[in-house]
Short mmCIF file of C-alpha atoms in Angstrom, two decimals:
data_model
loop_
_atom_site.label_atom_id
_atom_site.label_comp_id
_atom_site.label_asym_id
_atom_site.label_seq_id
_atom_site.Cartn_x
_atom_site.Cartn_y
_atom_site.Cartn_z
CA MET A 1 -0.16 -0.11 0.09
CA GLU A 2 1.34 3.55 -0.69
CA GLN A 3 2.15 5.34 2.54
CA ARG A 4 0.19 8.82 2.77
CA PRO A 5 2.53 11.95 3.30
CA GLU A 6 3.07 12.94 6.73
CA ASN A 7 2.31 16.66 7.63
CA PRO A 8 2.91 18.63 10.80
CA SER A 9 2.54 17.33 14.16
CA TYR A 10 -0.64 18.22 15.71
CA TRP A 11 1.38 20.13 18.72
CA ARG A 12 3.45 21.99 16.62
CA VAL A 13 1.08 24.85 16.92
CA PRO A 14 3.28 28.18 15.82
CA ALA A 15 0.78 30.44 18.04
CA PHE A 16 2.34 30.24 21.47
CA ARG A 17 6.14 30.21 20.23
CA PRO A 18 8.20 32.73 21.60
CA ALA A 19 10.82 34.66 19.59
CA LEU A 20 14.39 33.32 20.00
CA PRO A 21 17.81 34.25 18.75
CA GLU A 22 20.20 32.32 16.47
CA LEU A 23 23.82 32.11 18.08
CA ARG A 24 26.27 34.88 16.32
CA GLY A 25 29.36 35.99 17.13
CA ASP A 26 31.53 34.65 20.37
CA GLU A 27 29.47 33.42 23.70
CA ARG A 28 30.33 32.29 26.74
CA CYS A 29 28.72 30.00 29.39
CA GLY A 30 29.41 27.50 32.31
CA VAL A 31 27.27 24.89 30.72
CA ALA A 32 26.48 24.36 27.03
CA ILE A 33 23.35 22.32 26.27
CA VAL A 34 23.16 20.92 22.77
CA GLY A 35 19.32 20.25 21.90
CA GLY A 36 16.26 22.38 22.51
CA GLY A 37 13.89 18.99 23.48
CA LEU A 38 12.11 18.52 26.39
CA THR A 39 15.90 16.71 27.82
CA GLY A 40 17.63 20.12 27.44
CA ILE A 41 15.30 22.27 28.38
CA THR A 42 14.39 20.99 31.65
CA LEU A 43 17.78 20.47 32.33
CA ALA A 44 18.30 24.24 31.62
CA ALA A 45 15.65 25.12 33.97
CA LEU A 46 17.14 22.87 36.54
CA LEU A 47 20.52 24.34 35.98
CA SER A 48 19.46 27.88 36.03
CA GLU A 49 17.41 27.48 39.29
CA ARG A 50 20.59 26.59 40.87
CA GLY A 51 22.01 29.34 39.75
CA ALA A 52 24.16 28.02 36.67
CA ASP A 53 25.15 29.76 33.71
CA ALA A 54 23.63 27.42 31.29
CA ALA A 55 23.05 28.11 27.56
CA VAL A 56 21.04 25.62 25.04
CA VAL A 57 22.02 25.58 21.23
CA GLU A 58 19.27 24.16 19.38
CA ALA A 59 19.80 23.45 15.38
CA ASP A 60 16.21 23.69 14.45
CA ALA A 61 12.93 25.15 16.40
CA LEU A 62 12.32 24.16 20.13
CA GLY A 63 10.88 20.57 20.24
CA ALA A 64 11.54 19.89 16.28
CA GLY A 65 12.55 16.76 16.95
CA THR A 66 11.32 13.82 19.15
CA THR A 67 9.44 15.96 21.47
CA GLY A 68 7.31 17.28 18.79
CA GLY A 69 6.49 13.72 17.73
CA THR A 70 5.10 12.48 20.87
CA THR A 71 1.98 11.56 22.05
CA GLY A 72 2.46 13.30 25.82
CA LYS A 73 2.02 10.37 27.93
CA ILE A 74 3.55 11.20 31.05
CA THR A 75 3.61 7.42 32.91
CA LEU A 76 5.58 4.95 34.94
CA GLN A 77 3.74 2.39 33.27
CA HIS A 78 6.24 1.42 30.51
CA GLY A 79 4.58 -1.61 28.51
CA LEU A 80 5.48 -4.58 30.22
CA LYS A 81 9.05 -3.40 31.15
CA TYR A 82 9.49 -3.93 35.22
CA HIS A 83 9.47 -7.78 34.69
CA ALA A 84 11.84 -7.79 32.14
CA LEU A 85 14.08 -5.38 34.03
CA ALA A 86 13.95 -7.59 37.18
CA GLN A 87 14.90 -10.90 34.93
CA ALA A 88 17.90 -8.98 32.87
CA LEU A 89 19.22 -6.72 35.68
CA GLY A 90 17.89 -7.88 39.06
CA ALA A 91 15.15 -6.31 40.97
CA ASP A 92 17.21 -3.82 42.57
CA ASN A 93 17.86 -2.32 39.27
CA ALA A 94 14.56 -2.63 38.21
CA ARG A 95 13.55 -0.54 41.42
CA LEU A 96 16.54 2.33 40.37
CA TYR A 97 14.50 2.33 37.22
CA ALA A 98 11.03 2.88 38.78
CA ARG A 99 12.32 5.44 41.23
CA ALA A 100 14.06 7.63 38.78
CA ASN A 101 10.96 7.81 36.47
CA GLN A 102 8.87 8.33 39.63
CA ALA A 103 11.18 11.84 40.17
CA GLY A 104 10.71 12.40 36.70
CA PHE A 105 7.07 11.98 36.51
CA ASP A 106 7.06 13.91 39.96
CA LEU A 107 9.16 16.96 38.57
CA ILE A 108 6.98 17.65 35.67
CA ALA A 109 3.70 18.21 37.84
CA GLY A 110 5.76 20.22 39.89
CA PHE A 111 6.27 22.31 37.20
CA VAL A 112 3.12 22.17 35.67
CA LYS A 113 1.71 23.08 39.29
CA THR A 114 3.93 25.73 40.62
CA LEU A 115 4.96 27.34 37.25
CA HIS A 116 0.94 27.64 36.84
CA MET A 117 1.32 26.26 32.79
CA ASP A 118 -1.30 26.09 30.64
CA CYS A 119 -0.27 23.04 29.26
CA ASP A 120 -3.45 20.60 28.88
CA TYR A 121 -2.05 18.61 31.91
CA THR A 122 -4.45 16.03 32.40
CA PRO A 123 -4.60 13.32 35.51
CA SER A 124 -5.36 9.71 33.70
CA GLU A 125 -4.78 5.98 34.32
CA ALA A 126 -2.75 3.90 32.12
CA TYR A 127 -3.04 0.33 30.78
CA VAL A 128 -1.44 -2.42 29.12
CA TYR A 129 -4.21 -4.62 27.79
CA THR A 130 -4.38 -7.77 25.67
CA GLU A 131 -6.79 -8.79 23.42
CA ASP A 132 -5.08 -12.55 23.22
CA ASP A 133 -5.66 -15.33 25.82
CA GLY A 134 -1.80 -16.09 25.38
CA ASP A 135 -0.66 -12.69 26.52
CA VAL A 136 -2.38 -13.05 30.00
CA ALA A 137 0.62 -14.78 31.58
CA ALA A 138 2.80 -12.07 30.69
CA LEU A 139 0.23 -9.37 32.39
CA GLU A 140 0.28 -11.25 35.44
CA LYS A 141 3.88 -11.74 35.61
CA GLU A 142 4.15 -7.74 35.13
CA LEU A 143 1.83 -7.26 38.06
CA LYS A 144 3.97 -9.04 40.13
CA ALA A 145 7.06 -7.43 39.19
CA LEU A 146 4.93 -3.84 39.91
CA ASP A 147 3.60 -5.23 43.25
CA ALA A 148 7.60 -6.43 44.08
CA LEU A 149 8.38 -2.78 43.58
CA GLY A 150 6.10 -0.92 44.91
CA LEU A 151 4.16 0.75 42.62
CA GLU A 152 0.57 0.06 43.13
CA ALA A 153 -1.19 -1.64 40.13
CA PHE A 154 -4.29 -3.43 39.15
CA TYR A 155 -5.52 -6.25 37.25
CA ARG A 156 -8.10 -5.44 34.91
CA ARG A 157 -10.88 -7.62 32.80
CA THR A 158 -12.35 -4.10 31.03
CA ALA A 159 -10.50 -0.63 30.34
CA ALA A 160 -11.93 2.39 29.45
CA CYS A 161 -12.19 1.98 26.02
CA PRO A 162 -15.11 1.20 23.33
CA PHE A 163 -13.72 -2.27 22.55
CA PRO A 164 -13.43 -5.66 24.67
CA ILE A 165 -10.29 -6.69 25.57
CA ARG A 166 -8.81 -10.23 27.38
CA ALA A 167 -7.18 -8.64 30.59
CA ALA A 168 -4.67 -5.56 31.27
CA VAL A 169 -2.66 -3.92 34.17
CA SER A 170 -3.17 -0.73 35.11
CA VAL A 171 -1.46 2.26 37.00
CA LYS A 172 -3.52 5.00 38.59
CA ASP A 173 -2.33 8.72 38.91
CA GLN A 174 -0.58 8.78 35.49
CA ALA A 175 -1.30 12.06 33.20
CA HIS A 176 -1.17 13.05 29.63
CA PHE A 177 -0.50 16.75 28.36
CA HIS A 178 0.74 19.02 25.20
CA PRO A 179 4.40 18.27 24.85
CA MET A 180 5.15 21.85 23.09
CA LYS A 181 3.20 24.27 25.45
CA TYR A 182 4.84 22.63 28.31
CA LEU A 183 8.28 22.47 26.64
CA HIS A 184 7.69 26.45 25.80
CA ALA A 185 6.19 27.13 29.42
CA LEU A 186 9.25 25.77 30.57
CA ALA A 187 11.80 27.16 28.25
CA ALA A 188 10.34 30.79 29.67
CA HIS A 189 10.77 29.84 33.02
CA ALA A 190 14.45 28.98 32.15
CA ILE A 191 14.92 32.34 30.33
CA SER A 192 13.31 34.19 33.37
CA LYS A 193 16.11 32.63 35.41
CA GLY A 194 18.88 33.69 33.33
CA CYS A 195 19.30 30.75 30.56
CA ARG A 196 20.19 31.92 26.90
CA ILE A 197 18.24 29.91 23.98
CA TYR A 198 19.58 29.96 20.94
CA GLU A 199 17.20 28.03 17.67
CA HIS A 200 18.42 27.53 14.39
CA SER A 201 22.06 27.18 15.16
CA GLN A 202 23.17 23.85 14.48
CA VAL A 203 26.05 22.74 16.32
CA VAL A 204 28.73 21.39 13.96
CA SER A 205 31.80 20.62 15.99
CA VAL A 206 32.90 19.64 19.82
CA GLU A 207 36.27 20.47 20.48
CA ARG A 208 38.17 19.80 23.97
CA GLY A 209 41.07 22.22 24.83
CA SER A 210 40.91 24.41 27.98
CA GLY A 211 37.16 23.99 28.27
CA CYS A 212 34.99 22.99 25.19
CA THR A 213 34.34 24.95 22.06
CA LEU A 214 31.31 24.07 20.06
CA LYS A 215 30.88 26.04 16.76
CA THR A 216 27.89 26.12 14.63
CA ALA A 217 26.80 26.23 11.21
CA ASN A 218 25.80 30.05 10.83
CA GLY A 219 29.32 30.75 12.18
CA GLY A 220 28.51 31.02 15.79
CA THR A 221 30.82 29.93 19.02
CA LEU A 222 29.81 28.75 22.16
CA ARG A 223 32.58 28.23 24.72
CA ALA A 224 31.91 26.46 27.56
CA GLN A 225 33.28 24.55 30.81
CA THR A 226 31.02 21.85 30.34
CA VAL A 227 28.91 20.32 27.81
CA VAL A 228 25.82 18.23 27.93
CA LEU A 229 24.49 16.27 24.27
CA ALA A 230 20.65 16.05 24.53
CA THR A 231 19.97 15.59 20.69
CA ASN A 232 17.92 11.81 21.11
CA TYR A 233 21.25 10.55 19.06
CA PRO A 234 24.48 11.73 20.31
CA ILE A 235 25.85 13.92 17.70
CA LYS A 236 29.21 13.60 19.15
CA ASP A 237 29.71 8.89 19.63
CA MET A 238 33.41 8.69 20.10
CA PRO A 239 35.03 7.73 22.26
CA GLY A 240 31.87 5.51 23.72
CA PHE A 241 31.38 3.63 20.40
CA TYR A 242 27.72 4.51 20.74
CA PHE A 243 26.72 3.57 17.27
CA ALA A 244 27.60 0.52 18.27
CA ARG A 245 25.57 0.47 21.47
CA LEU A 246 22.33 2.34 20.41
CA HIS A 247 19.96 1.81 17.30
CA GLN A 248 17.18 3.82 16.37
CA GLU A 249 13.53 3.53 15.93
CA ARG A 250 10.47 5.05 14.07
CA SER A 251 7.15 4.93 15.16
CA TYR A 252 3.67 6.78 13.68
CA ILE A 253 0.64 8.76 14.92
CA VAL A 254 -2.25 9.52 13.13
CA CYS A 255 -4.61 12.18 15.25
CA ALA A 256 -8.14 12.29 14.69
CA ASP A 257 -11.14 14.63 15.32
CA ALA A 258 -13.29 12.09 17.51
CA PRO A 259 -16.67 13.55 18.43
CA GLY A 260 -19.04 11.33 20.13
CA ILE A 261 -16.06 8.96 20.98
CA ASP A 262 -15.54 8.15 24.59
CA VAL A 263 -11.78 6.82 25.67
CA ARG A 264 -10.72 7.12 28.86
CA GLY A 265 -6.93 6.59 30.12
CA ILE A 266 -4.00 5.84 28.45
CA HIS A 267 -3.66 2.35 26.42
CA ILE A 268 -1.05 0.32 25.17
CA ASN A 269 -1.31 -3.66 23.97
CA VAL A 270 1.16 -6.23 24.72
CA ARG A 271 1.79 -7.65 21.47
CA PRO A 272 3.58 -6.65 18.52
CA PRO A 273 2.62 -5.01 16.47
CA VAL A 274 2.18 -2.60 19.38
CA HIS A 275 -0.55 0.26 19.23
CA SER A 276 -1.75 2.76 21.50
CA PHE A 277 -4.63 5.10 22.01
CA ARG A 278 -5.23 8.13 24.32
CA MET A 279 -7.99 11.41 24.04
CA HIS A 280 -6.58 14.96 23.95
CA ASN A 281 -9.66 17.16 24.83
CA ALA A 282 -8.61 20.74 24.47
CA GLN A 283 -10.93 22.56 22.02
CA LYS A 284 -12.25 19.82 20.40
CA PRO A 285 -11.91 16.33 21.41
CA ARG A 286 -8.68 14.60 19.23
CA LEU A 287 -7.84 10.86 19.34
CA LEU A 288 -4.25 10.07 19.20
CA ALA A 289 -3.16 6.45 17.69
CA GLY A 290 0.28 5.06 17.45
CA GLY A 291 2.10 2.47 16.59
CA TYR A 292 3.25 0.12 14.27
CA GLY A 293 6.83 1.04 14.51
CA HIS A 294 10.25 -0.64 13.14
CA LYS A 295 13.96 -0.48 13.54
CA THR A 296 14.63 2.73 11.50
CA GLY A 297 15.57 1.39 7.93
CA HIS A 298 13.73 -1.88 8.26
CA GLN A 299 10.13 -1.24 7.24
CA GLY A 300 8.23 -4.04 5.87
CA GLU A 301 5.40 -4.22 3.77
CA GLY A 302 2.22 -1.82 4.02
CA GLY A 303 2.58 1.38 5.18
CA SER A 304 2.39 2.20 8.97
CA TYR A 305 -0.32 5.44 8.18
CA THR A 306 -2.29 2.98 6.40
CA ARG A 307 -2.48 0.68 9.20
CA LEU A 308 -3.02 3.06 11.75
CA ARG A 309 -6.19 4.57 9.56
CA ALA A 310 -7.40 1.22 9.51
CA LEU A 311 -7.08 0.39 13.07
CA LEU A 312 -8.88 3.38 13.68
CA LYS A 313 -11.68 2.51 11.91
CA ASN A 314 -11.73 -0.97 12.71
CA ARG A 315 -11.93 -0.21 16.86
CA PHE A 316 -13.94 3.11 16.45
CA PRO A 317 -16.40 2.38 14.09
CA GLU A 318 -18.71 4.77 14.77
CA GLY A 319 -16.25 7.45 12.86
CA CYS A 320 -13.21 9.51 13.65
CA ALA A 321 -11.92 11.40 10.93
CA PRO A 322 -8.00 11.79 10.60
CA ILE A 323 -6.52 15.37 10.75
CA ALA A 324 -3.02 15.05 11.05
CA GLN A 325 -0.07 12.28 10.96
CA TRP A 326 3.52 11.99 11.58
CA SER A 327 6.33 10.17 13.02
CA ALA A 328 9.33 10.30 15.40
CA GLN A 329 12.60 8.43 15.59
CA ASP A 330 13.40 6.99 19.43
CA THR A 331 16.67 5.46 20.23
CA VAL A 332 17.03 2.30 22.36
CA THR A 333 20.06 1.37 24.39
CA LEU A 334 21.27 -2.39 24.55
CA ASP A 335 19.91 -3.24 27.98
CA GLY A 336 16.33 -0.60 27.74
CA VAL A 337 18.13 1.51 30.17
CA PRO A 338 18.78 5.45 29.21
CA TYR A 339 22.33 6.52 29.11
CA ALA A 340 22.92 9.46 31.56
CA GLY A 341 26.30 10.53 32.39
CA THR A 342 29.64 11.46 31.11
CA LEU A 343 30.05 10.47 27.31
CA SER A 344 33.32 8.35 27.83
CA ARG A 345 35.73 8.62 31.00
CA GLU A 346 38.04 10.31 29.04
CA THR A 347 35.74 13.36 28.48
CA PRO A 348 34.56 14.17 32.07
CA ASP A 349 33.34 17.78 30.86
CA ILE A 350 31.04 15.88 28.33
CA PHE A 351 27.71 14.71 29.18
CA ILE A 352 24.74 12.77 27.14
CA ALA A 353 21.21 11.57 27.32
CA THR A 354 19.74 9.47 25.16
CA GLY A 355 17.99 6.26 24.88
CA TYR A 356 14.14 6.62 26.48
CA ALA A 357 13.28 3.51 24.00
CA LYS A 358 9.43 5.50 23.49
CA TRP A 359 8.94 6.50 27.07
CA GLY A 360 10.69 9.75 26.85
CA MET A 361 8.36 11.91 28.79
CA THR A 362 9.42 10.88 32.28
CA ASN A 363 12.76 9.52 30.79
CA SER A 364 13.90 12.88 29.92
CA ALA A 365 13.04 14.43 33.15
CA ALA A 366 14.46 11.42 34.88
CA CYS A 367 17.91 12.22 32.98
CA ALA A 368 17.84 15.89 33.47
CA LEU A 369 17.53 15.53 37.02
CA LEU A 370 20.47 13.10 37.39
CA LEU A 371 22.51 15.44 35.11
CA ALA A 372 21.77 18.42 37.12
CA GLU A 373 22.77 16.64 40.40
CA SER A 374 25.80 15.38 38.91
CA ILE A 375 27.18 18.70 37.00
CA THR A 376 26.46 20.94 40.13
CA ASP A 377 27.66 18.05 42.54
CA THR A 378 24.49 17.85 44.67
CA GLY A 379 25.28 14.40 45.70
CA GLY A 380 21.55 13.26 44.90
CA MET A 381 20.46 9.74 43.15
CA ARG A 382 24.05 8.36 43.07
CA ASP A 383 22.64 4.75 43.06
CA GLU A 384 19.89 5.73 40.26
CA ALA A 385 23.23 7.15 38.03
CA ALA A 386 25.44 4.06 38.38
CA LEU A 387 22.36 2.40 36.56
CA PHE A 388 21.88 5.07 34.11
CA SER A 389 25.76 5.25 33.44
CA PRO A 390 26.70 5.07 29.87
CA HIS A 391 30.02 3.26 30.95
CA ARG A 392 27.87 0.52 32.50
CA PHE A 393 27.72 -3.31 30.17
CA THR A 394 25.21 -5.53 31.49
CA PRO A 395 26.05 -8.88 29.96
CA GLY A 396 22.44 -10.12 31.05
CA ALA A 397 20.75 -7.89 29.14
CA SER A 398 23.13 -6.25 26.72
CA ALA A 399 25.63 -9.23 25.18
CA LYS A 400 23.30 -10.39 22.57
CA SER A 401 21.58 -7.23 21.68
CA PHE A 402 25.43 -6.01 21.28
CA LEU A 403 25.91 -8.81 18.79
CA VAL A 404 22.77 -8.16 16.80
CA GLN A 405 23.41 -4.47 16.70
CA SER A 406 26.94 -5.02 15.58
CA LEU A 407 25.70 -6.89 12.57
CA ASP A 408 23.90 -3.66 11.11
CA ILE A 409 26.83 -1.15 11.77
CA ALA A 410 29.81 -3.07 10.57
CA LYS A 411 28.14 -2.90 6.84
CA SER A 412 29.40 0.62 6.88
CA PHE A 413 32.69 -0.03 8.44
CA THR A 414 34.29 0.31 4.77
CA ALA A 415 37.07 2.34 3.19
CA GLY A 416 36.64 5.87 3.39
CA ASN A 417 33.64 5.86 5.26
CA LEU A 418 34.97 5.22 8.77
CA SER A 419 38.14 3.89 10.30
CA ILE A 420 38.10 1.39 13.37
CA PRO A 421 41.01 1.27 15.87
CA PHE A 422 42.75 -2.16 15.64
CA GLY A 423 43.59 -3.97 18.92
CA ASP A 424 43.80 -7.52 20.57
CA VAL A 425 40.65 -9.11 20.97
CA GLN A 426 41.72 -10.78 23.84
CA ALA A 427 43.21 -7.41 25.70
CA VAL A 428 39.08 -6.59 25.97
CA PRO A 429 38.69 -6.77 29.92
CA GLY A 430 36.22 -9.20 31.31
CA GLY A 431 32.40 -8.20 31.37
CA GLU A 432 33.02 -5.50 28.48
CA GLY A 433 32.12 -4.96 25.07
CA LYS A 434 33.61 -3.25 22.29
CA ILE A 435 34.05 -2.52 18.49
CA MET A 436 37.33 -2.77 16.86
CA GLY A 437 39.48 -3.93 14.18
CA ALA A 438 41.40 -7.31 13.97
CA ASP A 439 43.23 -8.50 10.94
CA HIS A 440 41.33 -6.39 8.96
CA ASP A 441 37.86 -6.93 10.45
CA ALA A 442 35.26 -5.08 11.76
CA VAL A 443 34.77 -6.96 14.89
CA ALA A 444 32.37 -6.70 17.83
CA VAL A 445 33.48 -8.41 20.71
CA TYR A 446 31.50 -9.34 24.61
CA LYS A 447 34.08 -10.68 27.02
CA ASP A 448 32.28 -12.28 30.21
CA GLU A 449 33.78 -11.94 33.34
CA ALA A 450 35.04 -15.56 33.27
CA GLY A 451 37.16 -14.69 30.16
CA THR A 452 35.14 -16.26 27.58
CA CYS A 453 34.92 -14.04 24.31
CA THR A 454 32.11 -13.82 22.05
CA SER A 455 32.22 -12.12 18.74
CA THR A 456 30.78 -11.29 15.39
CA ALA A 457 32.87 -9.54 12.31
CA ARG A 458 32.06 -8.58 8.46
CA THR A 459 34.87 -8.19 6.36
CA ALA A 460 35.40 -4.31 6.47
CA ARG A 461 38.62 -2.94 4.83
CA THR A 462 40.06 0.39 6.42
#
């Protein structure tokens, strides 16, 4: 089927956008934040409140990336996340992930309340549901995991939607909002605290020396002691080999006029193809349907928008009229936990935040909190910071993903494209993984604590 073209996101309404300057000339600041999405602006607000001299540099307009393409769901309910995390990383790390995201949720709710934001913030119940008997056991395991972590959850045989389900797990007191209204209100708050925000100023290089120097495509220079890359996918992935430790996934959203349709709560199904629903009742009732995502560059037959429109017609036969459709790209780490911390041990003055795996509302706020604590050396959230550290390698959850990911990226290691540092495979420390050149090949290597090496290679002359 032919894929219908995209049009601008429903959220990207220009009426409430402030006019922000480009970066021109030579400027200085204490902390330079690259990226004007939710992570960057939240961090800018937190740092500015703490008296730091922060500046944000955005390549396009604020929220032009993933922030402006989300469904705006603010929830700790991340599908079947917690059972999987407990199995792969242990119950303590699953609890830390939940605790960090709860802190992110509370931060957003706190900003909305204290700043009196007009951003359509709506408390809501979050459901993960199935229509298939075969998925009930997975839901029961997720419920047990949530209970074990102290997150109040409920087993449901119905959900607040107009089609029958087999079972669901729900979490109360979650929320959804208009992400761009929130983003711009938070940006205005950061500016009021002394932060400088520049739009249409694409950073083309980050140079380290006495501090860091950022250069933009339009000739601007920003000199800072600390740099944060809050750009969804890091614009600087070496050192750190992030090209081998991250992949991107594309997801799709259709927004429809929905008079007479009553969907209460936030809904996402269990089994792929994953899709979700939620209402946005501001001036008119709108229904947002998202899903049919895929790894970037791996889309199968049939257009995702066409399938979403068919889903709307099937699930809501009383009628809804699509008015907009758009897509967003999310970044995923090897073990499903975001990276938030220094780019590498060799670059203590450059930080990153990435890998939200389509749960960017609470994760972006959580990562901004983690980075603010680290940059200002406040001392909080140390356990969560260790879990989110970009330097971790979690073999139980990561080894297989690391090798699978390498099958995609190794094809790009060709002469004139990328030079891989050569090294001795046996010299890789236990419990770590690397991409390296060996005998003229690109090799992805993981060595367990016992010293056993697992590797995959594709010939790539460099």
